[in-house]
Amino acid sequence: MKTRFAPSPTGYLHIGGVRTALFSWLHARHHGGQFVLRIEDTDRERSTQESIDIILEGLEWLGLDWDEGPHYQSQRSERYAEQAEQLLAEGRAYRCYCTKDELDAMREAQVARGENPRYDGRCRDRQEARDGVDPVVRFRTPDTGQVVIEDLVRGTVVYENDMLDDLVIVRPDGSPTFHFCNVIDDADMGITHVIRGDDHLNNTARHLHLIEGMGFDRPVFAHLPLIMGEDGAKLSKRHGAVNVLEYRDEGYLPDAVINYLARLGWSHGDQEVFSRDELIALFDISDANASASRFSSEKLTWLNQQYIMAADPDALVAPFLAQLRSANLDPDNGPDPVRVITGYRERAETLRQLAETVAYLYQDDMSVDPGAAKKQLRPVMIEPFRTLTEKLSAVTDWQATAVHAAVDEAAAAHELKFGKIGQPVRVAVTGGPVSPPIDVTLELVGRERTLARLQAAIGMMEARAAAS
């Protein structure tokens, strides 16, 4: 068992490509096989090193490790040239000297006659070269019969050979085309199962002719339906992130993304949450759905929250600190990140949201929400705040238990219920009305920041009293 992921480095590693890589990886892991990474960089004009780096970084972030590669088609040009010459010598390929204008005119005439536009083979038996024209090399496709694809997802798919024209396998500049390289690489690398999007289904019919023409073993094919947006349109940037690394930057966990993509076109009963080991144990490409799946950002976000809640807080520290730095917050200017994660993750759907929520723990200067201040920081709370400041100033061991006792004592001194002072204090020290229990919140905010913010709140309330 040997599968492969063979992206073209002409852009970002998008969600559809990641799902293809994941299904190939899972199928290989489930069967104890190997997963190969190949970079199909024959498009010299569009292939970039930046795109290659993004592909490698994305796969590494997701934990989709490969057993072999990365192989680069750009480093195998001699092999492709050798195979092209062999096909020419055997008469299975020929040089075509048709110009672009001639090809355009040919197709226009075919369309005018109501025919399917295709190359008509006019150079098949040409013997002489044509001055001033650099030829392409075309593979000689059978004129009659059928090509049958036995697909693990789509079932039996049949193409009539007379609907397929003679495929270009070498360009005028001598560079090989995607189709030609793809077939040779799969054979040379011993790929047994080709898993890819069903936008390649038509290509597979052509590839099977190439496979037969070059005497290669036929791999097993599995073509996955495209992923659609929630509106039923083809997935695009308006439906969410296109580059999978954007999900990392937005604070999603790789296991959550893997889990979600595995469920886009595959299922195991009604189970929604799968560990990676469970996916490997249960997944088989023959169980993939033949119908298109719809991508839901809302469902992915829900799943990500489940993973944040279930994760070992220590495992979240590194990506959480990265989010703090991305928000221009200094991780060293605040409390222990494990305590922060433990205290706040119930309210966070992503690690970015978590970092934004706890910004006040890492800032000396903090703004207070005007609406919350108007409701909670009223002049009637000036004296309870002064008492609380005095009580908290006397706390030497700044722990939640001691903080709770100080708040309790201040409330009792002014005949207030705990919550009646707790909520105004929360607004004063966090800037808003939502946080963990007030004793935990104050412990994490820290002694000096808490006292300074209470004093600032007293000043705000005094100014408000004077104005009224």
Coordinates of C-alpha atoms in Angstrom, one line a residue:
M1 CA 0.0 0.0 0.0
K2 CA 1.5 3.3 -1.1
T3 CA -0.4 6.6 -1.4
R4 CA 0.8 10.0 -2.3
F5 CA 0.0 13.7 -2.1
A6 CA 1.2 15.6 -5.2
P7 CA 0.4 19.3 -4.9
S8 CA 1.5 21.9 -7.5
P9 CA 3.3 24.8 -5.7
T10 CA 1.4 27.6 -7.5
G11 CA -0.5 29.0 -4.5
Y12 CA -1.5 28.2 -1.0
L13 CA -2.2 24.8 0.5
H14 CA -6.0 25.1 0.5
I15 CA -8.7 23.1 2.4
G16 CA -9.5 20.9 -0.5
G17 CA -5.9 19.9 -1.0
V18 CA -5.5 19.3 2.7
R19 CA -8.5 16.9 2.7
T20 CA -6.9 15.0 -0.2
A21 CA -3.6 14.8 1.7
L22 CA -5.4 13.7 4.8
F23 CA -7.5 10.9 3.1
S24 CA -4.3 9.6 1.4
W25 CA -2.4 9.7 4.7
L26 CA -5.2 8.0 6.7
H27 CA -5.6 5.3 4.0
A28 CA -1.9 4.5 4.1
R29 CA -1.7 4.6 7.9
H30 CA -4.8 2.4 8.3
H31 CA -3.3 -0.3 6.0
G32 CA 0.2 0.0 7.4
G33 CA 1.5 1.4 4.1
Q34 CA 3.5 4.4 3.1
F35 CA 2.6 8.0 2.3
V36 CA 4.7 9.9 -0.3
L37 CA 5.0 13.6 -0.8
R38 CA 5.7 14.8 -4.3
I39 CA 5.9 18.4 -5.4
E40 CA 4.6 18.7 -9.0
D41 CA 6.6 21.8 -10.1
T42 CA 6.7 21.4 -13.8
D43 CA 4.8 24.8 -14.3
R44 CA 8.0 26.9 -14.2
E45 CA 6.2 30.2 -14.6
R46 CA 3.8 29.7 -11.7
S47 CA 5.7 27.4 -9.3
T48 CA 7.4 29.3 -6.4
Q49 CA 9.6 28.4 -3.5
E50 CA 7.2 30.4 -1.3
S51 CA 4.4 28.0 -2.2
I52 CA 6.6 25.0 -1.6
D53 CA 7.4 26.3 1.9
I54 CA 3.7 26.9 2.6
I55 CA 2.9 23.3 1.6
L56 CA 5.6 21.8 3.8
E57 CA 4.8 24.1 6.7
G58 CA 1.1 23.4 6.5
L59 CA 1.5 19.6 6.4
E60 CA 4.0 19.7 9.3
W61 CA 1.6 21.9 11.4
L62 CA -1.2 19.3 10.7
G63 CA 1.0 16.4 11.6
L64 CA 0.6 14.7 8.2
D65 CA 4.1 13.2 8.2
W66 CA 5.4 11.6 5.0
D67 CA 7.5 8.4 4.7
E68 CA 9.2 9.4 1.4
G69 CA 10.0 12.7 -0.2
P70 CA 9.5 15.4 -0.9
H71 CA 10.2 14.5 -4.5
Y72 CA 10.4 17.3 -7.0
Q73 CA 9.4 16.8 -10.6
S74 CA 11.8 19.6 -11.6
Q75 CA 14.7 17.3 -10.6
R76 CA 13.5 14.4 -12.8
S77 CA 13.6 16.0 -16.3
E78 CA 16.0 13.4 -17.7
R79 CA 13.7 10.6 -16.8
Y80 CA 10.7 12.3 -18.6
A81 CA 12.8 13.0 -21.7
E82 CA 14.0 9.4 -21.8
Q83 CA 10.4 8.1 -21.6
A84 CA 9.2 10.6 -24.3
E85 CA 11.9 9.4 -26.7
Q86 CA 10.9 5.8 -26.1
L87 CA 7.3 6.5 -26.9
L88 CA 8.3 8.3 -30.1
A89 CA 10.5 5.4 -31.1
E90 CA 7.7 3.0 -30.6
G91 CA 5.2 5.1 -32.5
R92 CA 3.0 5.7 -29.5
A93 CA 3.7 9.4 -29.6
Y94 CA 4.5 11.9 -32.4
R95 CA 5.7 15.4 -33.0
C96 CA 2.9 17.9 -33.8
Y97 CA 3.9 21.1 -35.7
C98 CA 0.5 22.8 -35.7
T99 CA 0.6 26.4 -34.8
K100 CA -1.7 28.1 -32.3
D101 CA -3.6 29.9 -35.1
E102 CA -4.1 26.6 -36.9
L103 CA -5.4 24.9 -33.7
D104 CA -7.7 27.8 -33.0
A105 CA -9.1 27.6 -36.5
M106 CA -9.6 23.9 -36.3
R107 CA -11.6 24.1 -33.0
E108 CA -13.7 27.0 -34.3
A109 CA -14.7 24.9 -37.3
Q110 CA -15.5 22.0 -35.1
V111 CA -17.7 24.1 -32.9
A112 CA -19.4 25.6 -35.9
R113 CA -20.3 22.0 -37.1
G114 CA -21.6 21.2 -33.6
E115 CA -18.7 18.9 -32.8
N116 CA -16.8 18.5 -29.6
P117 CA -13.6 20.5 -30.1
R118 CA -10.6 18.3 -30.0
Y119 CA -7.3 17.8 -31.8
D120 CA -8.0 15.9 -35.0
G121 CA -4.7 14.1 -35.3
R122 CA -3.5 15.8 -38.5
C123 CA 0.2 15.5 -37.6
R124 CA 0.0 11.8 -36.6
D125 CA 1.6 10.6 -39.8
R126 CA 3.8 13.6 -40.5
Q127 CA 7.3 12.7 -41.3
E128 CA 9.0 16.0 -42.0
A129 CA 9.8 18.8 -39.6
R130 CA 8.4 22.3 -40.1
D131 CA 10.7 25.2 -40.3
G132 CA 10.3 27.9 -37.7
V133 CA 7.9 25.8 -35.5
D134 CA 9.0 24.1 -32.3
P135 CA 6.8 21.0 -32.1
V136 CA 5.0 19.5 -29.1
V137 CA 4.9 15.8 -28.5
R138 CA 1.5 14.2 -28.5
F139 CA 0.5 10.8 -27.2
R140 CA -1.4 8.7 -29.8
T141 CA -4.8 8.0 -28.2
P142 CA -6.8 4.9 -29.4
D143 CA -9.5 6.0 -31.9
T144 CA -12.0 3.4 -30.9
G145 CA -13.1 1.5 -27.8
Q146 CA -13.5 2.7 -24.2
V147 CA -11.5 3.4 -21.2
V148 CA -13.0 2.1 -18.0
I149 CA -12.1 3.5 -14.5
E150 CA -13.0 1.3 -11.6
D151 CA -13.1 4.0 -8.9
L152 CA -13.3 3.3 -5.1
V153 CA -15.5 6.3 -4.6
R154 CA -17.3 6.9 -7.9
G155 CA -17.7 3.2 -8.9
T156 CA -17.3 2.3 -12.6
V157 CA -16.8 5.3 -14.9
V158 CA -16.6 4.9 -18.7
Y159 CA -15.2 7.2 -21.3
E160 CA -15.4 6.7 -25.1
N161 CA -12.0 7.0 -26.7
D162 CA -13.3 9.0 -29.6
M163 CA -14.1 11.8 -27.1
L164 CA -10.4 12.0 -26.0
D165 CA -7.9 13.7 -28.3
D166 CA -4.2 13.2 -28.5
L167 CA -2.7 14.5 -25.3
V168 CA 0.3 16.9 -25.3
I169 CA 3.0 15.3 -23.2
V170 CA 6.0 17.6 -24.1
R171 CA 5.7 21.3 -24.6
P172 CA 7.5 23.2 -27.4
D173 CA 10.3 24.2 -25.1
G174 CA 10.9 20.5 -24.3
S175 CA 9.4 20.6 -20.8
P176 CA 7.0 17.7 -19.9
T177 CA 3.4 18.3 -19.0
F178 CA 1.7 17.5 -15.7
H179 CA -0.1 14.5 -17.1
F180 CA 3.0 12.9 -18.4
C181 CA 5.1 13.4 -15.3
N182 CA 2.2 12.4 -13.0
V183 CA 1.9 9.0 -14.6
I184 CA 5.6 8.3 -14.7
D185 CA 6.2 9.4 -11.1
D186 CA 3.3 7.2 -9.8
A187 CA 4.8 4.2 -11.6
D188 CA 8.4 4.9 -10.6
M189 CA 7.5 5.6 -6.9
G190 CA 5.3 2.5 -6.7
I191 CA 2.1 4.3 -5.9
T192 CA -0.7 1.7 -5.5
H193 CA -3.6 4.0 -4.7
V194 CA -4.1 7.4 -6.3
I195 CA -6.5 9.5 -4.2
R196 CA -7.4 12.9 -5.6
G197 CA -10.3 15.3 -6.4
D198 CA -12.9 14.3 -8.9
D199 CA -11.9 17.4 -11.0
H200 CA -9.1 15.0 -12.2
L201 CA -11.5 12.2 -13.3
N202 CA -11.4 13.2 -16.9
N203 CA -7.6 13.3 -16.6
T204 CA -7.6 9.8 -15.3
A205 CA -9.1 8.5 -18.5
R206 CA -6.1 10.0 -20.4
H207 CA -3.7 8.8 -17.7
L208 CA -4.8 5.2 -18.1
H209 CA -3.9 5.4 -21.8
L210 CA -0.5 6.6 -20.9
I211 CA -0.1 3.9 -18.2
E212 CA -1.0 1.2 -20.8
G213 CA 1.2 2.8 -23.5
M214 CA 4.2 2.8 -21.2
G215 CA 3.6 -0.6 -19.8
F216 CA 3.1 0.4 -16.2
D217 CA 0.9 -1.3 -13.6
R218 CA -2.4 0.4 -13.1
P219 CA -2.9 1.9 -9.6
V220 CA -6.3 1.9 -7.8
F221 CA -8.1 5.3 -8.2
A222 CA -10.3 7.1 -5.8
H223 CA -11.8 10.5 -6.8
L224 CA -13.2 12.7 -4.0
P225 CA -16.0 15.1 -4.7
L226 CA -15.3 18.8 -4.3
I227 CA -16.0 20.6 -1.1
M228 CA -18.7 23.2 -1.4
G229 CA -19.5 26.3 0.6
E230 CA -22.5 26.5 2.9
D231 CA -24.4 28.2 0.1
G232 CA -23.7 25.3 -2.3
A233 CA -21.2 27.2 -4.4
K234 CA -17.6 26.0 -4.9
L235 CA -15.5 26.7 -1.8
S236 CA -13.7 30.0 -2.1
K237 CA -12.2 32.7 0.1
R238 CA -15.6 34.2 0.9
H239 CA -16.5 31.0 2.7
G240 CA -13.5 31.3 5.0
A241 CA -9.7 30.8 5.0
V242 CA -8.2 29.4 1.8
N243 CA -4.7 28.9 3.1
V244 CA -4.8 26.2 5.8
L245 CA -2.1 28.2 7.7
E246 CA -4.7 30.9 8.2
Y247 CA -6.5 28.6 10.5
R248 CA -3.3 28.2 12.6
D249 CA -2.9 31.9 12.7
E250 CA -6.5 32.3 13.8
G251 CA -6.0 30.0 16.7
Y252 CA -7.4 26.7 15.5
L253 CA -5.8 23.5 16.7
P254 CA -4.4 21.1 14.1
D255 CA -6.3 18.1 15.5
A256 CA -9.5 20.0 15.3
V257 CA -8.9 20.8 11.6
I258 CA -7.9 17.2 10.9
N259 CA -11.1 15.9 12.7
Y260 CA -13.3 18.3 10.8
L261 CA -11.8 17.6 7.4
A262 CA -12.0 13.8 8.0
R263 CA -15.8 14.2 8.4
L264 CA -16.1 16.1 5.2
G265 CA -16.9 13.2 3.0
W266 CA -16.4 10.3 5.5
S267 CA -18.3 9.2 8.5
H268 CA -18.5 6.5 11.2
G269 CA -22.0 6.3 12.5
D270 CA -23.0 9.5 14.3
Q271 CA -19.7 10.1 15.9
E272 CA -18.4 13.6 15.5
V273 CA -15.2 13.8 17.6
F274 CA -12.3 11.4 16.7
S275 CA -8.8 11.1 18.0
R276 CA -6.1 10.8 15.4
D277 CA -5.7 7.1 16.4
E278 CA -9.4 6.5 16.0
L279 CA -9.3 8.0 12.5
I280 CA -6.4 5.7 11.5
A281 CA -8.1 2.7 13.0
L282 CA -11.5 3.3 11.3
F283 CA -10.7 5.1 8.0
D284 CA -10.8 3.4 4.6
I285 CA -11.1 5.3 1.3
S286 CA -13.8 3.0 0.0
D287 CA -16.1 4.4 2.7
A288 CA -15.8 7.9 1.4
N289 CA -19.0 9.6 0.2
A290 CA -19.5 10.1 -3.5
S291 CA -21.6 13.3 -3.0
A292 CA -20.1 16.7 -2.3
S293 CA -19.7 18.0 1.3
R294 CA -20.4 21.5 2.5
F295 CA -17.9 23.4 4.5
S296 CA -19.2 25.0 7.7
S297 CA -17.0 27.5 9.5
E298 CA -19.5 27.3 12.5
K299 CA -19.1 23.6 12.9
L300 CA -15.3 23.8 12.6
T301 CA -15.3 26.5 15.3
W302 CA -17.5 24.4 17.6
L303 CA -15.2 21.4 17.1
N304 CA -12.2 23.5 17.8
Q305 CA -13.7 24.6 21.1
Q306 CA -14.2 21.0 22.1
Y307 CA -10.6 20.3 21.5
I308 CA -9.5 23.4 23.5
M309 CA -11.6 22.2 26.4
A310 CA -10.3 18.6 26.3
A311 CA -6.6 19.4 25.7
D312 CA -3.9 19.2 28.3
P313 CA -3.2 22.9 29.1
D314 CA 0.5 22.3 28.8
A315 CA 0.0 21.3 25.1
L316 CA -1.8 24.6 24.4
V317 CA 0.9 26.9 25.9
A318 CA 3.1 27.2 22.8
P319 CA 0.3 28.1 20.3
F320 CA -1.3 30.4 23.0
L321 CA 1.9 32.3 23.5
A322 CA 2.2 32.7 19.7
Q323 CA -1.3 34.3 19.8
L324 CA -0.3 36.7 22.5
R325 CA 2.8 37.8 20.5
S326 CA 0.6 38.1 17.4
A327 CA -1.6 40.5 19.4
N328 CA 1.5 42.5 20.5
L329 CA 1.3 41.2 24.1
D330 CA 4.3 40.3 26.1
P331 CA 3.9 36.8 27.6
D332 CA 6.5 37.6 30.2
N333 CA 4.3 40.6 31.4
G334 CA 1.6 38.5 32.8
P335 CA 0.7 35.3 34.8
D336 CA 1.5 31.7 34.2
P337 CA 0.0 30.7 30.8
V338 CA -1.2 27.3 32.1
R339 CA -3.2 29.0 34.8
V340 CA -4.7 31.5 32.2
I341 CA -5.6 28.7 29.8
T342 CA -7.2 26.6 32.6
G343 CA -9.2 29.6 33.9
Y344 CA -10.4 31.1 30.6
R345 CA -10.7 28.3 28.0
E346 CA -14.3 27.6 28.7
R347 CA -15.2 30.9 27.0
A348 CA -12.8 30.6 24.0
E349 CA -13.7 29.1 20.6
T350 CA -10.1 29.7 19.3
L351 CA -6.8 30.5 20.9
R352 CA -6.8 33.9 19.2
Q353 CA -10.1 34.6 20.9
L354 CA -8.5 33.4 24.2
A355 CA -5.6 35.8 23.7
E356 CA -7.9 38.7 23.0
T357 CA -10.1 37.9 26.0
V358 CA -7.2 37.9 28.4
A359 CA -5.3 40.9 27.0
Y360 CA -5.9 42.8 30.3
L361 CA -3.7 40.2 32.1
Y362 CA -0.7 41.2 30.0
Q363 CA -1.3 45.0 29.8
D364 CA -0.4 47.7 32.3
D365 CA -2.7 50.2 30.6
M366 CA -6.3 49.0 30.1
S367 CA -9.5 50.6 28.8
V368 CA -12.8 50.1 30.5
D369 CA -16.0 49.4 28.4
P370 CA -18.1 52.6 28.7
G371 CA -21.4 50.8 29.0
A372 CA -20.1 48.4 31.7
A373 CA -18.6 51.4 33.6
K374 CA -21.8 53.4 33.5
K375 CA -23.8 50.4 34.9
Q376 CA -21.3 49.2 37.5
L377 CA -18.9 51.9 38.5
R378 CA -21.4 54.2 40.3
P379 CA -20.5 56.7 43.1
V380 CA -22.2 54.4 45.6
M381 CA -19.4 52.0 45.2
I382 CA -16.6 54.4 46.1
E383 CA -16.5 53.5 49.8
P384 CA -16.8 49.7 49.2
F385 CA -13.9 50.0 46.8
R386 CA -11.8 51.9 49.3
T387 CA -12.4 49.3 51.9
L388 CA -11.6 46.5 49.4
T389 CA -8.4 48.3 48.4
E390 CA -7.4 48.5 52.0
K391 CA -8.2 44.8 52.5
L392 CA -6.3 43.7 49.4
S393 CA -3.3 45.8 50.2
A394 CA -2.9 43.7 53.4
V395 CA -2.9 40.4 51.5
T396 CA 0.7 39.1 51.3
D397 CA 0.0 35.7 49.8
W398 CA -1.8 36.7 46.6
Q399 CA -3.9 33.5 46.1
A400 CA -7.6 33.1 45.1
T401 CA -8.5 32.0 48.7
A402 CA -7.0 35.1 50.3
V403 CA -8.4 37.4 47.6
H404 CA -11.9 35.9 48.1
A405 CA -11.8 36.5 51.8
A406 CA -10.8 40.1 51.3
V407 CA -13.7 40.7 48.9
D408 CA -16.0 39.0 51.3
E409 CA -14.9 41.2 54.2
A410 CA -15.3 44.4 52.1
A411 CA -18.8 43.4 51.1
A412 CA -19.8 42.5 54.6
A413 CA -18.4 45.8 55.9
H414 CA -20.9 47.7 53.7
E415 CA -23.7 45.1 54.1
L416 CA -23.5 44.0 50.5
K417 CA -23.9 40.6 49.0
F418 CA -20.7 39.2 47.4
G419 CA -22.0 39.6 43.9
K420 CA -23.0 43.3 44.5
I421 CA -19.3 44.2 44.9
G422 CA -17.9 41.4 42.7
Q423 CA -19.3 42.6 39.4
P424 CA -18.2 46.2 39.8
V425 CA -14.7 45.0 40.7
R426 CA -14.7 42.7 37.7
V427 CA -15.4 45.7 35.4
A428 CA -12.8 47.8 37.2
V429 CA -9.9 45.2 36.9
T430 CA -10.8 43.6 33.5
G431 CA -12.5 46.4 31.6
G432 CA -15.6 44.3 31.0
P433 CA -18.4 42.3 32.6
V434 CA -17.2 38.8 31.8
S435 CA -14.4 36.8 33.4
P436 CA -13.8 33.7 35.6
P437 CA -14.8 33.9 39.3
I438 CA -13.6 37.2 40.7
D439 CA -11.1 35.6 43.1
V440 CA -9.5 33.7 40.3
T441 CA -9.6 36.8 38.1
L442 CA -7.9 39.0 40.7
E443 CA -5.3 36.3 41.4
L444 CA -4.4 36.2 37.7
V445 CA -4.5 40.0 37.2
G446 CA -1.9 40.3 40.0
R447 CA -1.6 42.4 43.2
E448 CA -0.1 45.6 41.8
R449 CA -2.3 45.8 38.7
T450 CA -5.5 45.0 40.8
L451 CA -4.7 47.7 43.3
A452 CA -3.8 50.2 40.6
R453 CA -7.0 49.5 38.7
L454 CA -9.2 49.7 41.7
Q455 CA -7.7 53.1 42.5
A456 CA -8.3 54.3 39.0
A457 CA -11.9 53.1 39.3
I458 CA -12.3 55.1 42.5
G459 CA -11.0 58.2 40.7
M460 CA -13.5 57.6 37.8
M461 CA -16.4 57.3 40.3
E462 CA -15.3 60.4 42.2
A463 CA -15.2 62.3 38.9
R464 CA -18.7 61.0 38.1
A465 CA -20.0 62.0 41.5
A466 CA -18.5 65.5 41.1
A467 CA -20.1 65.9 37.7
S468 CA -23.5 65.0 39.0

